[in-house]
Coordinates of C-alpha atoms and ligand atoms in Angstrom, one line a residue:
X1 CA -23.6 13.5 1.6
X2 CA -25.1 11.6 -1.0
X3 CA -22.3 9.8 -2.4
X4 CA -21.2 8.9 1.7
X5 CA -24.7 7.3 1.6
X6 CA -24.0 5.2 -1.4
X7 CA -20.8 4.2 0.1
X8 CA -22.6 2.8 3.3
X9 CA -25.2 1.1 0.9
X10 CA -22.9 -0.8 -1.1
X11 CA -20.6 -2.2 1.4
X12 CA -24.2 -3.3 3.1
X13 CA -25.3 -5.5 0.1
X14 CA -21.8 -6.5 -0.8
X15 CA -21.3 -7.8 2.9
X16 CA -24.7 -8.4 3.9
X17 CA -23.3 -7.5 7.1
X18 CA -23.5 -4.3 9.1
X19 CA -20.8 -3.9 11.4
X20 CA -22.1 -1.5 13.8
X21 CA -19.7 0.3 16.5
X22 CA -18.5 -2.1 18.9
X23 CA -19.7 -5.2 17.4
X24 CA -16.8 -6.5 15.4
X25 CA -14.5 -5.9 18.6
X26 CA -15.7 -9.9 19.1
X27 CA -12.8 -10.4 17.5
X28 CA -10.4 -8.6 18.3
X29 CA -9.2 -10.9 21.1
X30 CA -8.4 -13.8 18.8
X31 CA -5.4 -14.6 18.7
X32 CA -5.7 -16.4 15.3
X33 CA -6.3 -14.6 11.6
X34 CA -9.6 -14.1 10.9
X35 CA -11.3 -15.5 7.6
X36 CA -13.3 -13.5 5.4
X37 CA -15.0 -11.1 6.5
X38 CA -13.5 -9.8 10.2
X39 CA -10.2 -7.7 8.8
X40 CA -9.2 -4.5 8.8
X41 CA -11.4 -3.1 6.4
X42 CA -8.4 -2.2 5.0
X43 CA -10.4 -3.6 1.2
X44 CA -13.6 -1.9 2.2
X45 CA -12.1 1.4 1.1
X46 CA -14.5 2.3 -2.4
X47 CA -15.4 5.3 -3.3
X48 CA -18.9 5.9 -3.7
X49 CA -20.1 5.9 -7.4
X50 CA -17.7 3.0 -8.6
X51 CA -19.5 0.3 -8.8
X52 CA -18.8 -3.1 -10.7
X53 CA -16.4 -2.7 -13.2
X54 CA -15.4 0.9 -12.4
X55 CA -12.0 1.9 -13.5
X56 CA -10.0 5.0 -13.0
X57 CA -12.5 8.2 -13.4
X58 CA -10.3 11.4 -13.0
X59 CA -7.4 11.2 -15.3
X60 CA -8.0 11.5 -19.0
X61 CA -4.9 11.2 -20.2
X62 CA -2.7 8.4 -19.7
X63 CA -0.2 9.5 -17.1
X64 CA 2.4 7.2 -18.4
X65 CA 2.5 9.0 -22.2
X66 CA 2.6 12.2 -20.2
X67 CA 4.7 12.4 -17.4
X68 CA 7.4 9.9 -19.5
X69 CA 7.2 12.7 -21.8
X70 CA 7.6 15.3 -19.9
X71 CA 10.8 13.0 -18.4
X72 CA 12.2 13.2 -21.6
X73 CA 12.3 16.7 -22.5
X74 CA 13.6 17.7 -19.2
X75 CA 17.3 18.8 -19.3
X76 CA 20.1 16.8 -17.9
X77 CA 21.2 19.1 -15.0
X78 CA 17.5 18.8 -13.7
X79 CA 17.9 14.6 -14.5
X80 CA 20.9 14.8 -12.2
X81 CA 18.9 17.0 -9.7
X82 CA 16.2 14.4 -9.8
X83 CA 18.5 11.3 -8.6
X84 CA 18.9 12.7 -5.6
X85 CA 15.6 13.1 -4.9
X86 CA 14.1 9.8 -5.8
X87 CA 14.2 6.5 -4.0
X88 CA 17.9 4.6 -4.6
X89 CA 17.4 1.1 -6.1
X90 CA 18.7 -2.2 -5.7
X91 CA 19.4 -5.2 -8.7
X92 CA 16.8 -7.9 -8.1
X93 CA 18.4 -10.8 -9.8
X94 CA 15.7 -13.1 -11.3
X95 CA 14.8 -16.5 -11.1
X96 CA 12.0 -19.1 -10.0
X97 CA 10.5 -19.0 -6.6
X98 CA 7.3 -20.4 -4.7
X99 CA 4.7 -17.6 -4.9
X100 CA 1.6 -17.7 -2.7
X101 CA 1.3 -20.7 0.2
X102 CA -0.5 -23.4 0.9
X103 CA -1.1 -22.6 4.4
X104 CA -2.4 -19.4 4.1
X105 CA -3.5 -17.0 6.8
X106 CA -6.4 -15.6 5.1
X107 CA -7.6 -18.4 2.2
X108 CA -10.2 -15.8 1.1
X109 CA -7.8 -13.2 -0.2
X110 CA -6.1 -16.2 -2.6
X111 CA -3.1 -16.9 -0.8
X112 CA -2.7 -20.0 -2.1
X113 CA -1.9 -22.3 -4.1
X114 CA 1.7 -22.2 -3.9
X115 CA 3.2 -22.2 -7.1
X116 CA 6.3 -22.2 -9.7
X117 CA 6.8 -18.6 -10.8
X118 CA 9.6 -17.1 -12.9
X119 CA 10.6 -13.3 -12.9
X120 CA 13.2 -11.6 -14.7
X121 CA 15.3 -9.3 -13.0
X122 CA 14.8 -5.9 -12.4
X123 CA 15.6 -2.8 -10.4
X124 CA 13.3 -1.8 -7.3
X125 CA 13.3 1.2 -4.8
X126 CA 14.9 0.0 -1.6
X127 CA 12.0 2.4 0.6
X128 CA 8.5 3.2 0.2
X129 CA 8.0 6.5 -2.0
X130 CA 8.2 9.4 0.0
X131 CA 6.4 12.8 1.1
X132 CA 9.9 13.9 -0.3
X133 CA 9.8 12.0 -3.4
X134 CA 6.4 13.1 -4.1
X135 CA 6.5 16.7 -3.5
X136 CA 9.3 16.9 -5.9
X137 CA 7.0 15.2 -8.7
X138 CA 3.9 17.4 -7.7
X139 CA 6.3 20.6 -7.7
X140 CA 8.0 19.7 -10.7
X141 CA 4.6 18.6 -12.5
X142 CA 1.4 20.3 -11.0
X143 CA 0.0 16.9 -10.7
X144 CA -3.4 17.0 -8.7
X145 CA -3.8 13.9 -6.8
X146 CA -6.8 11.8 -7.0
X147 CA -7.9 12.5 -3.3
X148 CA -7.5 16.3 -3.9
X149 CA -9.7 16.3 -6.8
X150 CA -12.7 14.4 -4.9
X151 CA -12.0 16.3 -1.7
X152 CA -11.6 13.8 0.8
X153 CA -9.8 10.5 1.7
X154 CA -10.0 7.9 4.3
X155 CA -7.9 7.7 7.6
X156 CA -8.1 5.4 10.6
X157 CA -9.8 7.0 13.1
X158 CA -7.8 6.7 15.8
X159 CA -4.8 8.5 14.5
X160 CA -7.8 11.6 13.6
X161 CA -8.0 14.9 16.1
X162 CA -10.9 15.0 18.1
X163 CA -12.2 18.8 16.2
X164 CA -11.7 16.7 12.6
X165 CA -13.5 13.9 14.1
X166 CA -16.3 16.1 15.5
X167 CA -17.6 17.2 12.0
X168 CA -17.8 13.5 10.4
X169 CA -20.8 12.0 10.5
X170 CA -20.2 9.0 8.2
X171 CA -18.0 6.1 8.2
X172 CA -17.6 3.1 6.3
X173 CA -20.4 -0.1 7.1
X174 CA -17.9 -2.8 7.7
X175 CA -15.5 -0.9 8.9
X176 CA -16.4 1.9 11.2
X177 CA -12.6 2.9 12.2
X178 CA -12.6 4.1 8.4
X179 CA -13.8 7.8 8.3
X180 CA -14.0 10.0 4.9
X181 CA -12.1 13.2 6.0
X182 CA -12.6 16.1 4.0
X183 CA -9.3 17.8 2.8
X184 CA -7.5 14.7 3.6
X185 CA -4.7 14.3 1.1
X186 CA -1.2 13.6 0.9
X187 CA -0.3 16.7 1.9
X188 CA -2.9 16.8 4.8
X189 CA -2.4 12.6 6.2
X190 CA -4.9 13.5 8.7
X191 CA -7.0 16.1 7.6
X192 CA -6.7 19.9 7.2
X193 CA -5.3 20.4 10.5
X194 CA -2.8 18.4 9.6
X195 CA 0.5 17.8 7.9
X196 CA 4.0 16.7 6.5
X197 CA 6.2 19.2 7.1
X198 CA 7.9 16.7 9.8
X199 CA 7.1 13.6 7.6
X200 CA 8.8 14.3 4.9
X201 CA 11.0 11.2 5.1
X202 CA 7.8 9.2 5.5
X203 CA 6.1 7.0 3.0
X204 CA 3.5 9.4 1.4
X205 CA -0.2 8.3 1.5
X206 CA -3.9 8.9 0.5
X207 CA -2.2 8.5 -3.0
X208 CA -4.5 6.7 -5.8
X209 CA -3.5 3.4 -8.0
X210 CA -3.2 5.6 -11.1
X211 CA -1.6 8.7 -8.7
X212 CA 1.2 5.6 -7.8
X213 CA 1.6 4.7 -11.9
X214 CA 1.9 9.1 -12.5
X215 CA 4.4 9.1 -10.3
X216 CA 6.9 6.0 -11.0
X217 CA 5.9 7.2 -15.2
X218 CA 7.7 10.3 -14.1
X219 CA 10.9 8.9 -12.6
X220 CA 10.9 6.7 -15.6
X221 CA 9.8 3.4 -13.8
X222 CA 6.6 1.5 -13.4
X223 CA 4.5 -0.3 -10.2
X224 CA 5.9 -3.7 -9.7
X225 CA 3.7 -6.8 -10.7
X226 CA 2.6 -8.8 -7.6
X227 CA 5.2 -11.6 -8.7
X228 CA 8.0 -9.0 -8.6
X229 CA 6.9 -7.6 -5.7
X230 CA 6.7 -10.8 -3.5
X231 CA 9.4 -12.2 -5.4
X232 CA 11.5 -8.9 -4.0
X233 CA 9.5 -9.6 -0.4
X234 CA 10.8 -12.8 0.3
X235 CA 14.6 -11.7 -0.6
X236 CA 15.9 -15.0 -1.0
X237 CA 14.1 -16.9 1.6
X238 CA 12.1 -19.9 0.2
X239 CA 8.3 -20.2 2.1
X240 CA 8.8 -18.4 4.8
X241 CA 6.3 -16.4 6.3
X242 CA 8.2 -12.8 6.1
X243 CA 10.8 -11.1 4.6
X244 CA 13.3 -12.0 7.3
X245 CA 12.2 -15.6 8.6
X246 CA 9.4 -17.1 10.7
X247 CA 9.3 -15.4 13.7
X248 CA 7.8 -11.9 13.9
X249 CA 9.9 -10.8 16.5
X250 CA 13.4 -12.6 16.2
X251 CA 15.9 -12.4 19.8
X252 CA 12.3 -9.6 21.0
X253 CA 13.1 -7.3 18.1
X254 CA 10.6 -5.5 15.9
X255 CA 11.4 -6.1 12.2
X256 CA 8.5 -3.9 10.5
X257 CA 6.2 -1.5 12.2
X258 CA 2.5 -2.9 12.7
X259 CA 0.3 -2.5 14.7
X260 CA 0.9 -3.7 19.0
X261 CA -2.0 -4.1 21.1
X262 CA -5.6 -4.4 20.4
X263 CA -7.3 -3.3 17.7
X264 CA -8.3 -1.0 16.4
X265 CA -9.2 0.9 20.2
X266 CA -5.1 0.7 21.4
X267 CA -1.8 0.9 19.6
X268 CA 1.0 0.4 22.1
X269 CA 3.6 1.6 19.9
X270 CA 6.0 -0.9 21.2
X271 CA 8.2 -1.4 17.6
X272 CA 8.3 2.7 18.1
X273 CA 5.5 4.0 15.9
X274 CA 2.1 4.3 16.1
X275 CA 1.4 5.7 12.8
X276 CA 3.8 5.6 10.0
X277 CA 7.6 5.7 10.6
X278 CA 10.4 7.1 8.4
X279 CA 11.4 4.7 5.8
X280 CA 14.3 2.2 6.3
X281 CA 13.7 2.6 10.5
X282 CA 13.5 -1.4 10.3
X283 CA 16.1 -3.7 9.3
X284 CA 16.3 -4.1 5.3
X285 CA 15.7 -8.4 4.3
X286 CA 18.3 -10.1 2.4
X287 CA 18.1 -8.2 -1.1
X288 CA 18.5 -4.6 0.7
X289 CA 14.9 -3.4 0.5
X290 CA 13.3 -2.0 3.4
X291 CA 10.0 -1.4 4.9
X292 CA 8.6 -4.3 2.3
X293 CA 6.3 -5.6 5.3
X294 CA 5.0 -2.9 7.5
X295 CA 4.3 0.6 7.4
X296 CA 2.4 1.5 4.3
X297 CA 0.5 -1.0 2.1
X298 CA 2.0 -1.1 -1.6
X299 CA 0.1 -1.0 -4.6
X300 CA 1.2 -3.5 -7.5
X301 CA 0.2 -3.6 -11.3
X302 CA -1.7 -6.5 -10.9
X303 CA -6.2 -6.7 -10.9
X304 CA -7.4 -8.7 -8.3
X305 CA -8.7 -11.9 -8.7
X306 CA -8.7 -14.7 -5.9
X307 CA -8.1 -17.9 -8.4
X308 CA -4.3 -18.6 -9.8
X309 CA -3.2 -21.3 -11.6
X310 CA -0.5 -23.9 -10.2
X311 CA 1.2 -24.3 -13.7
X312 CA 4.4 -22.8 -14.1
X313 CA 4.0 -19.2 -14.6
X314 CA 6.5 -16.8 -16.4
X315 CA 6.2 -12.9 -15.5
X316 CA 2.9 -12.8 -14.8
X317 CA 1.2 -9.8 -15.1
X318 CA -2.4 -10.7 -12.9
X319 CA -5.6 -10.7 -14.9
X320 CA -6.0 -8.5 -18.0
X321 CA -9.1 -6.7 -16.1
X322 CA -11.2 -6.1 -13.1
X323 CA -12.4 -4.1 -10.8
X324 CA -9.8 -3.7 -8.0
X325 CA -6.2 -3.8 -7.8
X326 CA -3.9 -6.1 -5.8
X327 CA -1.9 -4.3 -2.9
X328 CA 0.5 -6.2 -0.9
X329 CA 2.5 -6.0 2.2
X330 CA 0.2 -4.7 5.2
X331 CA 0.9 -1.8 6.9
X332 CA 1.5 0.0 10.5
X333 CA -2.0 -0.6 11.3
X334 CA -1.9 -4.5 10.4
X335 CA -2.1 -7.0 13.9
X336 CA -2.6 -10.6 13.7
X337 CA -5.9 -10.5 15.4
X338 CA -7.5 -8.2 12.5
X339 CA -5.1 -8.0 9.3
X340 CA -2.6 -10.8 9.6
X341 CA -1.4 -9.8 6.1
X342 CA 2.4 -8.4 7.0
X343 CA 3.3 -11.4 5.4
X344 CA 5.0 -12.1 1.6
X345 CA 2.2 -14.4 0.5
X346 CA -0.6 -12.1 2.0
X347 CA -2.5 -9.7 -0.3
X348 CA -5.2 -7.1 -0.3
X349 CA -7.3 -5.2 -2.8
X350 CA -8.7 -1.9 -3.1
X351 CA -10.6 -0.1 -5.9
X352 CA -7.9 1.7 -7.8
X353 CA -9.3 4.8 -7.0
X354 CA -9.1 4.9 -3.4
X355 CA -6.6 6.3 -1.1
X356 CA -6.2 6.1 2.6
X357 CA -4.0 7.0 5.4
X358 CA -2.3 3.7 5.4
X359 CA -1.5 2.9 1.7
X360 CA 1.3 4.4 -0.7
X361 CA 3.9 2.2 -3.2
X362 CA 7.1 2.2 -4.2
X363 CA 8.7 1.5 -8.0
X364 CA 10.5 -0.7 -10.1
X365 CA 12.6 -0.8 -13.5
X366 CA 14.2 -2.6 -16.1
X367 CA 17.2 -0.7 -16.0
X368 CA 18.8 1.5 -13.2
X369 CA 17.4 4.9 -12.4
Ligands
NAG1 C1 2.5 21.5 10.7 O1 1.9 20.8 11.8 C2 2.6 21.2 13.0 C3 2.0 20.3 14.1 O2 2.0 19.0 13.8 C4 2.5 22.6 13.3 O3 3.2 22.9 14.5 C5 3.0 23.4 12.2 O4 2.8 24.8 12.4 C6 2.3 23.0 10.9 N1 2.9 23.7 9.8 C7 2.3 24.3 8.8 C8 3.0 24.9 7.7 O5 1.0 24.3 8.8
CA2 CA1 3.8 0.4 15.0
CA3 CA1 5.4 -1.3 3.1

């Protein structure tokens, strides 16, 4: 209870806005992206306790000297097992492209400038990690995710049962549609009454920054830097607005799945889904990958910061510090009136220790996996 408290009280004097039930529904007729602070709380996400400057609490040892160490004692017949289980990838050839815009949706989360950036290739997972993919890591592991170990994660209310949402009493200031559900975890998306046995082809949520870097450690790959990540979101295209074009909805057709309707009281479902879908149910954009809009938010590498330099930048690799991480790519619940950020140059942070029902990753690597 305490720490729920806390959590109220920080997003109060961080705001110094209280958006009560109902009130921030002003907006959600708007048409056009809203700046600052009307969104879909999808950054207000903290755990209690953080605070400035908090990094990673849980995991004492570096998951990237365990788990890649634990990859490399394993014996080749269970390697070979293992491709099959984990994402395929696809050669990202390298090169300079225009990162950010200067016309961005959302000029608070540091959309723009646009820029010069060079990245070198590498190899990416074509879909979001999986409930699949991730069972076979916690199986073959006994990793405990960061969500188990506190207990509870957030999920959007409306996708919540009314018994689970009966016994919450809390929810987060600026974002009330945000509840902490006890016993939410992967396993559990919403809640104990809950869970994946028919999602297994699902991207898998309520997973941490550092339970994203324990995984792709473990299949021998890493989180993708922002640059490679919407370098690899705009397949190709120069300054456009998503990974396929302009237009959202190209001859009426439903490239990623968002959100349809108003939010957050009525998802439509008209792209098919109103929660998350399997991955790869949309069309892939022009370098194979799939699902890089839409559906689950992806965490990067990078920290967050909101300032970027317009000189020519080589791999960057974000700031070398701070207190949230960058996430990128919007998600099932994202609708232009509330989170217009299912776009390549749109970004989001979150603290890296939070996890939701709406936010998971996928990996990349130097060399093929
Ligand atoms: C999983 O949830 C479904 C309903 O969504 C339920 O029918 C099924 O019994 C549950 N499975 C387990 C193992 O709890
Ligand atoms: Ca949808
Ligand atoms: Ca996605």
């Amino acid at each position: 209870m305490a720490r729920y408290l806390a959590l109220v009280f920080i997003f109060l004097s961080a705001n110094g806005v209280v958006c009560l039930h109902g009130s921030c529904g002003a907006e959600h007729g708007q048409l056009t992206a809203p700046e600052g602070a009307a969104s879909c709380g999808c950054d207000k996400l903290k755990r209690a306790g953080g605070g400035a400057g908090a990094e990673v609490k849980t995991l004492t040892v570096d998951p990237a000297v365990k788990y890649s160490t634990e990859a490399n004692e394993r014996t080749s017949e269970v390697q070979e097992h293992e491709k099959q289980i984990h994402s395929q990838m696809v050669w990202i050839s390298g090169g300079e492209f225009l990162m950010g815009t200067d016309d961005p949706g959302i000029p608070a989360d540091g959309e723009g400038p646009q820029r010069w950036v060079h990245v070198d290739s590498f190899y990416m997972d074509i879909q979001e990690v999986t409930n699949r993919h991730f069972q076979s890591f916690t199986s073959s592991t006994g990793y405990v995710t960061e969500a188990e170990k506190f207990g509870d994660s957030f999920v959007f209310e409306g996708i919540l049962s009314e018994p689970v949402k009966s016994q919450i009493t809390q929810a987060v200031a600026a974002a009330p549609w945000w509840l902490p559900v006890k016993g939410a975890s992967w396993r559990h998306p919403e809640g104990p009454d809950s869970n994946i046995t028919d999602r297994l082809d699902h991207p898998v949520l309520h997973v941490s920054w550092a339970d994203a870097v324990a995984y792709c450690s473990w299949a021998n790959k890493r989180l993708p830097t922002e640059a490679e990540w919407e370098f690899a979101c705009r397949g190709g295209l120069k300054d456009r607005l998503y990974p396929w074009g302009n237009k959202l909805n190209p001859k009426g057709q439903h490239y990623a799945n968002l959100w349809q309707g108003d939010f957050p009281t009525h998802n439509s479902g008209e792209d098919g889904y109103v929660k998350t879908s399997p991955v790869m149910s949309f069309p892939a954009n022009g370098f194979g990958l799939y699902d890089m809009v839409g559906n689950a938010w992806e965490w990067t590498s990078d920290w967050w910061t909101v300032h970027h330099t317009t000189d020519q930048q080589n791999n960057p690799v974000g700031p070398p510090s701070g207190t949230d991480k960058v996430k990128k790519g919007g998600s099932y619940m994202c609708h232009k009136s509330y989170c217009y950020r299912y776009r390549c140059a749109a970004r989001s942070q979150n603290t890296p220790d939070s996890s939701a029902s709406n936010l998971g990753f996928r990996c990349v690597s130097q060399e093929q996996r």
